[in-house]
Short mmCIF file of C-alpha atoms in Angstrom, two decimals:
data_model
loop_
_atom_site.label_atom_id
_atom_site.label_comp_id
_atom_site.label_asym_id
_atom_site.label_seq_id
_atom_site.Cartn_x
_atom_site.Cartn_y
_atom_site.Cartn_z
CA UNK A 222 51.49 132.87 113.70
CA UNK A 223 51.48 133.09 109.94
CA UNK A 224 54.53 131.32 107.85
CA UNK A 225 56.09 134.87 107.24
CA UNK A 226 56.62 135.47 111.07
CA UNK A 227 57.26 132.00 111.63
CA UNK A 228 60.37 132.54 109.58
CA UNK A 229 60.99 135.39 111.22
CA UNK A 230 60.50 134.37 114.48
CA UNK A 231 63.12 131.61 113.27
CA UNK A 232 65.34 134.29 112.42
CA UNK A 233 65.96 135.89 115.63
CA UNK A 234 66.22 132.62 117.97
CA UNK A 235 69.34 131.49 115.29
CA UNK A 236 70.41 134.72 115.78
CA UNK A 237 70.33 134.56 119.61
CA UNK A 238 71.55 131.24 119.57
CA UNK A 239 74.51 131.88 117.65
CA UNK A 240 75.27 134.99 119.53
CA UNK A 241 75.40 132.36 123.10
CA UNK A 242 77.79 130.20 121.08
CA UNK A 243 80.31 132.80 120.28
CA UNK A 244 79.72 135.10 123.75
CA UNK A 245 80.35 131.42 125.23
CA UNK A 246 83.15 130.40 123.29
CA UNK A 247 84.71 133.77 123.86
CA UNK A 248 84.21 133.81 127.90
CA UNK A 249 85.65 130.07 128.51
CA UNK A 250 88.95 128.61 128.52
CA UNK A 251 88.03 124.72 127.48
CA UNK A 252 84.45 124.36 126.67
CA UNK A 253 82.71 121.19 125.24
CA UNK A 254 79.06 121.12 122.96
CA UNK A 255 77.11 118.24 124.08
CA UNK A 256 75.91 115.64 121.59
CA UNK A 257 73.89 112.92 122.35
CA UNK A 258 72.36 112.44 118.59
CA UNK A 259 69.00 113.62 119.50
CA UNK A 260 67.49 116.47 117.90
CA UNK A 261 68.26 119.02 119.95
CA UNK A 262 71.86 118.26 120.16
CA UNK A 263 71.52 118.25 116.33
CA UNK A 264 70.02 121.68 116.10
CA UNK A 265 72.45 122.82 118.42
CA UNK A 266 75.57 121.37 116.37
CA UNK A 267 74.47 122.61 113.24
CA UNK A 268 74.06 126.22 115.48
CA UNK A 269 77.59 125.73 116.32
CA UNK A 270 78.41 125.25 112.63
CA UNK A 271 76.95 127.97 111.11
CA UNK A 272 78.44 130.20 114.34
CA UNK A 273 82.40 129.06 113.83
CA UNK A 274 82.72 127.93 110.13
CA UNK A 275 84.72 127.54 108.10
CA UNK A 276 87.03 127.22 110.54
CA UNK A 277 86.79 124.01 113.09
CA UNK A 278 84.86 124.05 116.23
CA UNK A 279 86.80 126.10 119.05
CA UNK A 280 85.41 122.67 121.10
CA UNK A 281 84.68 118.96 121.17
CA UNK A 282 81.62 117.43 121.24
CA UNK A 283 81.13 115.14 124.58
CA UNK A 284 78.19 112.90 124.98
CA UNK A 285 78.07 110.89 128.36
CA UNK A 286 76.80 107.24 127.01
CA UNK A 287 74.73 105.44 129.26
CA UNK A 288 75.21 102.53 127.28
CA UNK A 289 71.52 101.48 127.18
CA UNK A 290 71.14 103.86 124.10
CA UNK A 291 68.77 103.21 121.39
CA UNK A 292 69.55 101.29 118.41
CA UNK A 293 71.14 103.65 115.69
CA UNK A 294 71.97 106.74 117.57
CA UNK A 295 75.00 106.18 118.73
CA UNK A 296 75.92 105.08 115.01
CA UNK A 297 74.14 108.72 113.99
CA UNK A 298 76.34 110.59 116.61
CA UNK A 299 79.34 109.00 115.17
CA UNK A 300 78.93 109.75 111.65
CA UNK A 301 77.54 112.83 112.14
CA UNK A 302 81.06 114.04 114.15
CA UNK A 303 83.07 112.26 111.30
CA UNK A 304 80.63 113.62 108.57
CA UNK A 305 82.06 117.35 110.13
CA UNK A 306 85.44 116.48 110.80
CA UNK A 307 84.73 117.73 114.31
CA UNK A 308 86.39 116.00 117.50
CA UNK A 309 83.55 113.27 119.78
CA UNK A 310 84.77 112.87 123.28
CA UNK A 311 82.78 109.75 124.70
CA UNK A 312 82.62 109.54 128.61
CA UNK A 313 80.66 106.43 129.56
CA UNK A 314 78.78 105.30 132.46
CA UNK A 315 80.08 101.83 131.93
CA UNK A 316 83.72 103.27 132.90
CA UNK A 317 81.97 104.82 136.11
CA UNK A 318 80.61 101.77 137.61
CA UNK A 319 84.03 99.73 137.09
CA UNK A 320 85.92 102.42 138.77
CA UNK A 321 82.85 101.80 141.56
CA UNK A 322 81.79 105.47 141.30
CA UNK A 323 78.37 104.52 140.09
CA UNK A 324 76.55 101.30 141.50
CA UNK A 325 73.41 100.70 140.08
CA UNK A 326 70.57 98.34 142.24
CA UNK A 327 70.99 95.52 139.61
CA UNK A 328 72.35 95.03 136.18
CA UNK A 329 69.11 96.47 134.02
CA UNK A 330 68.69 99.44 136.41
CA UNK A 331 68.18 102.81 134.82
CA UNK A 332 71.26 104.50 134.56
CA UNK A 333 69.97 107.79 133.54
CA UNK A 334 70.97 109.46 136.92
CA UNK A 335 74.22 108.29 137.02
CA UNK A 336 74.89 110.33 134.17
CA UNK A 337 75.38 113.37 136.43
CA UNK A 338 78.43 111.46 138.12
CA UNK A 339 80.08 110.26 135.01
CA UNK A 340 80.01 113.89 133.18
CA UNK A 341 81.45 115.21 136.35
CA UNK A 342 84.47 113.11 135.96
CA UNK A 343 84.49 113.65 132.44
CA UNK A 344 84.61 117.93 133.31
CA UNK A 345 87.22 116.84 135.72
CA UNK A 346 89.70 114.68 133.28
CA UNK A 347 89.36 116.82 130.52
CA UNK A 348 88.95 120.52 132.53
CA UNK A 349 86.18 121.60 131.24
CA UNK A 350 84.71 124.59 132.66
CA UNK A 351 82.06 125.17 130.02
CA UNK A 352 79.37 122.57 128.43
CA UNK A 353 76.65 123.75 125.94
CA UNK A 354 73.52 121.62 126.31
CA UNK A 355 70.52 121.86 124.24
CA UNK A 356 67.90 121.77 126.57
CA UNK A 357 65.00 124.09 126.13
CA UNK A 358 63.07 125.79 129.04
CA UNK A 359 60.08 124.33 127.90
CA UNK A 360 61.25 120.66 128.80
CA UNK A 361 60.00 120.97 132.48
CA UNK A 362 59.39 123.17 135.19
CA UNK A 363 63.03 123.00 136.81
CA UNK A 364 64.12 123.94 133.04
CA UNK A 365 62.08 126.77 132.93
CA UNK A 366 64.01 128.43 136.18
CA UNK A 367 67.84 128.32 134.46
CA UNK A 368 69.45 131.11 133.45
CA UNK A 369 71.25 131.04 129.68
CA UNK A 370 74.81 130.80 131.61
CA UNK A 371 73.77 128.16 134.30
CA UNK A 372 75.91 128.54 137.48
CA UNK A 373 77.33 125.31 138.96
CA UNK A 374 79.35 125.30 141.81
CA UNK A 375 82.64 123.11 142.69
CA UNK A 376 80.27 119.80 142.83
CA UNK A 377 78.72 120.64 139.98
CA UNK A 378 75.48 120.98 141.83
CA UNK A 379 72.74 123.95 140.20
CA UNK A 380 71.21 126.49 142.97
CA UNK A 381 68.80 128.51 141.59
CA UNK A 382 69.80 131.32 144.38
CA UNK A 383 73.20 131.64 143.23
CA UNK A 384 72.30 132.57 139.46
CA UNK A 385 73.57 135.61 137.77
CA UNK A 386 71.49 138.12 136.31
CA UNK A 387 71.05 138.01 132.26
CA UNK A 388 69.95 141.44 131.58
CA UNK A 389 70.12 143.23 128.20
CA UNK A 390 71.57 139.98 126.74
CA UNK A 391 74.50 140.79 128.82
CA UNK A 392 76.58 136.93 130.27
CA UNK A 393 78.67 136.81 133.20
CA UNK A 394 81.13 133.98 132.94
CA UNK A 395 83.02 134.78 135.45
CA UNK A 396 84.42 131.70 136.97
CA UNK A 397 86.33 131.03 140.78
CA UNK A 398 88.31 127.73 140.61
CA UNK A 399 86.54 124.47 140.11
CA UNK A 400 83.37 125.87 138.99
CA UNK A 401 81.67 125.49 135.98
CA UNK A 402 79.05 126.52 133.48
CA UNK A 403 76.52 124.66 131.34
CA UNK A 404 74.61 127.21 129.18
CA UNK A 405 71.85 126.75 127.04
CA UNK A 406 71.64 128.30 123.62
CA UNK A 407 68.00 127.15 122.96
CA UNK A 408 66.62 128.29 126.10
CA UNK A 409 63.79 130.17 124.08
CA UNK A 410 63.07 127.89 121.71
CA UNK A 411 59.53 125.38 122.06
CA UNK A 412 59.49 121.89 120.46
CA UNK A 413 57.05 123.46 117.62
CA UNK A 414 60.54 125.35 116.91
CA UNK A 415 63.19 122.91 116.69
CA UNK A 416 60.83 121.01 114.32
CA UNK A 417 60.28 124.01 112.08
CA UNK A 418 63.93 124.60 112.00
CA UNK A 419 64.88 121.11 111.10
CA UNK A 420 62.21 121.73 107.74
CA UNK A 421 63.79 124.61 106.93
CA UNK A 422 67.96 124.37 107.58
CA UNK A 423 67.22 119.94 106.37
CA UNK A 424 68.93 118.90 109.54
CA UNK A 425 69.57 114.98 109.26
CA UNK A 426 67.81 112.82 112.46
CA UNK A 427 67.98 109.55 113.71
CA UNK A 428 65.22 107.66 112.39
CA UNK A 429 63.69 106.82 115.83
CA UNK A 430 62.11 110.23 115.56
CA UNK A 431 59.42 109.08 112.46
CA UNK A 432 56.46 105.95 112.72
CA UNK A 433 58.11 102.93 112.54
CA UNK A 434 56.48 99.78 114.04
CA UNK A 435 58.44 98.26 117.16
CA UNK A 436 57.14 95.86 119.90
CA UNK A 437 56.02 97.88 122.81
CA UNK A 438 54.40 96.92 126.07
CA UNK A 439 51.52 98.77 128.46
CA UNK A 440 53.20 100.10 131.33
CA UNK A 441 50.52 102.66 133.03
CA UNK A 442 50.27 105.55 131.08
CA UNK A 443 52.72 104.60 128.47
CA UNK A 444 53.85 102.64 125.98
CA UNK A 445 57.52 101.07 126.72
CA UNK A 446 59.98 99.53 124.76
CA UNK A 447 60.52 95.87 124.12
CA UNK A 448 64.26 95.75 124.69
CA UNK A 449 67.31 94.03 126.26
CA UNK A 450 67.39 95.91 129.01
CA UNK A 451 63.54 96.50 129.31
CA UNK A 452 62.62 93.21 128.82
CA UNK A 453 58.55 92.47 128.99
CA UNK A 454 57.71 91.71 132.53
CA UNK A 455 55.45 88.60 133.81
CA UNK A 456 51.61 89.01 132.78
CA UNK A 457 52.69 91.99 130.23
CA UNK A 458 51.26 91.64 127.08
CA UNK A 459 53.72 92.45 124.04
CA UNK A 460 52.00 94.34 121.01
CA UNK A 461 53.32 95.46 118.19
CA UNK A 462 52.54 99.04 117.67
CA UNK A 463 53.07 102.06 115.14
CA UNK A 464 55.14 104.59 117.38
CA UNK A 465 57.80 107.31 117.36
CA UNK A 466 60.09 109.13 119.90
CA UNK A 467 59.55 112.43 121.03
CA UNK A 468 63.41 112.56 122.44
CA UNK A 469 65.72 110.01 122.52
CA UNK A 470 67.14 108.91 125.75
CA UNK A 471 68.18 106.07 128.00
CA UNK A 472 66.02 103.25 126.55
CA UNK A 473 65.19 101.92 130.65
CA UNK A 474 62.98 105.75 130.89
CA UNK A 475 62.36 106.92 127.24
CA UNK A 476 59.19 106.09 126.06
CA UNK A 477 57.52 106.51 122.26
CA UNK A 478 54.27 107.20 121.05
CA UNK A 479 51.88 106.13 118.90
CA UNK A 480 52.02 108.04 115.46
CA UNK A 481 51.88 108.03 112.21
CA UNK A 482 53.74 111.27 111.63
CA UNK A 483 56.96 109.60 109.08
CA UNK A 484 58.18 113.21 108.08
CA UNK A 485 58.79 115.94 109.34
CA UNK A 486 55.52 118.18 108.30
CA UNK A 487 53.59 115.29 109.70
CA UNK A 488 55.33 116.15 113.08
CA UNK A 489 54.92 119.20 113.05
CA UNK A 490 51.01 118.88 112.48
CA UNK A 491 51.21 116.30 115.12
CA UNK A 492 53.65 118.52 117.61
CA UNK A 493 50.62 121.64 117.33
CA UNK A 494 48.01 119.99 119.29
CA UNK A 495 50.02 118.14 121.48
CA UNK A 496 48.77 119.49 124.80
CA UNK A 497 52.30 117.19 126.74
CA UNK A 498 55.29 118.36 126.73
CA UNK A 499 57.56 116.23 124.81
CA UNK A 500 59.60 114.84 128.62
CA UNK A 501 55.52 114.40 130.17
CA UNK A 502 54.68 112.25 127.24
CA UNK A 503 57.76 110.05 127.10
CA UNK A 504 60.14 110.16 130.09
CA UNK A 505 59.20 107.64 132.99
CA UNK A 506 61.68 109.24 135.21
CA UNK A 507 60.24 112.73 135.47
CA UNK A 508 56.82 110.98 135.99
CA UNK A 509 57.85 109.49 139.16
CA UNK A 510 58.58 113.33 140.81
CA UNK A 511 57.68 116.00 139.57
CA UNK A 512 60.60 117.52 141.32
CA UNK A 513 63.04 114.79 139.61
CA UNK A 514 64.69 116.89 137.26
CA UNK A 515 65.30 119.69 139.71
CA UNK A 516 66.88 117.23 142.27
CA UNK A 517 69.31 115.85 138.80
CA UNK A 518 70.39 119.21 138.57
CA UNK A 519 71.37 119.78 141.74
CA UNK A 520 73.73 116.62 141.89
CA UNK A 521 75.01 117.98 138.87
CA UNK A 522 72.84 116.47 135.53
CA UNK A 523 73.55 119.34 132.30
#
């Protein structure tokens, strides 16, 4: 692909995207964007922007905090919502397990999955029947089977049988009581992409995402974090490596890797021959099943 159709091919995905913001602002009655920080949340914000302005977001952003985030993001997040003036709704997993909604096997446990439980409640206390998510059906496999407009039902739960069809560019969102949507605005878009459009629109990141050095341990096929709550086990040896992250999640499943790419172009060199997806690379939970994902959605993860 040459950099004229590049650009182009930039062109219409914007163009599609924003059209999903609007047809999904316009279908709802109390949506919610989801911002976590991470890059795709970032594209999708600055989406958002460029659909609504100048006027104010027609939603908040929510962003379900595990609270075993990396250091920085949730500091980016933060900013970045008072940098726009927009509204951050934070539901956090914390709250879940003292209400006892969420127990965990012991204190350093991952608490990725119980994010599904703690942004149901958060739908439920705030009514939202509408949550844009910036995941991207190249992710995964059980990404690559959602619709746009992702049906959930009363639980919250995803069954691919009971999707609409999205032909012509044409969205149901249609709702009976108690169900919800989560659609997905960058459906179409490839990792190569949301790079490409962070060069061109200068879209700010947390600075996880470029080479920094950081104390890492071997732990099978990656390289895992040195943290608090992944502390280096007995017989591991600690190294200090050059890494970055590919995505930035829970720090107890989100591995980096080594790289020297500390810009942008050098990640997008880096991202063309990359023959993993950016969750096979980095994310210990989807390694364990490679039907993991598809189970999250179905207890209701976005």
């Amino acid at each position: 692909m040459t950099f004229f159709s590049r650009l182009l091919h930039l062109d219409r995905l914007e163009s599609e995207a924003i059209f999903i913001l609007r047809e999904a602002a316009a279908q709802s009655r109390n949506p919610a964007l989801l911002f976590s920080g991470g890059k795709d949340s970032a594209v999708l914000l600055h989406l958002a922007l460029k659909a609504f302005r100048p006027e104010k977001l027609p939603f908040p952003l929510l962003h379900v905090d595990t609270g075993h985030n990396f250091e920085g993001v949730t500091e980016f997040r933060d900013q970045t919502a008072s940098r726009f003036g927009e509204r951050l709704v934070v539901a956090h997993v914390e709250d879940s397990i003292a209400r006892g909604s969420v127990r965990l096997a012991s204190p350093l446990a991952s608490r990725n999955a119980a994010q599904a439980v703690t942004l149901l409640e958060a739908i439920e206390t705030h009514g939202f029947d509408l949550l844009l998510g910036g995941a991207r059906r190249d992710e995964d496999k059980a990404r690559a089977k959602e619709r746009v407009f992702s049906h959930r039902d009363a639980f919250g739960a995803w069954n691919p049988k009971s999707q609409r069809p999205e032909l012509w560019d044409l969205y149901n969102g249609r709702l009976q009581a108690g169900e919800n949507f989560r659609v997905f605005p960058l459906s179409n878009w490839t990792e190569l992409d949301i790079w490409t459009y962070i060069a061109r629109e200068k879209i700010a990141l947390p600075s996880l995402y470029f080479a920094h050095e950081r104390a890492v341990v071997r732990d099978g096929d990656y390289w895992r974090p040195v943290t608090t709550v992944t502390p280096a086990t007995d017989g591991q040896v600690i190294e200090n490596r050059v890494v970055r992250f590919r995505t930035v999640g829970d720090m107890t499943c989100t591995c980096p890797i080594e790289s020297d790419a500390a810009d942008v172009a050098a990640i997008i060199a880096e991202t063309r021959i990359s023959t993993l997806s950016e969750r096979g690379a980095t994310r210990m939970d989807d390694k364990v099943n490679e039907a993991a994902m598809e189970r999250r959605k179905r207890e209701g993860y976005f």
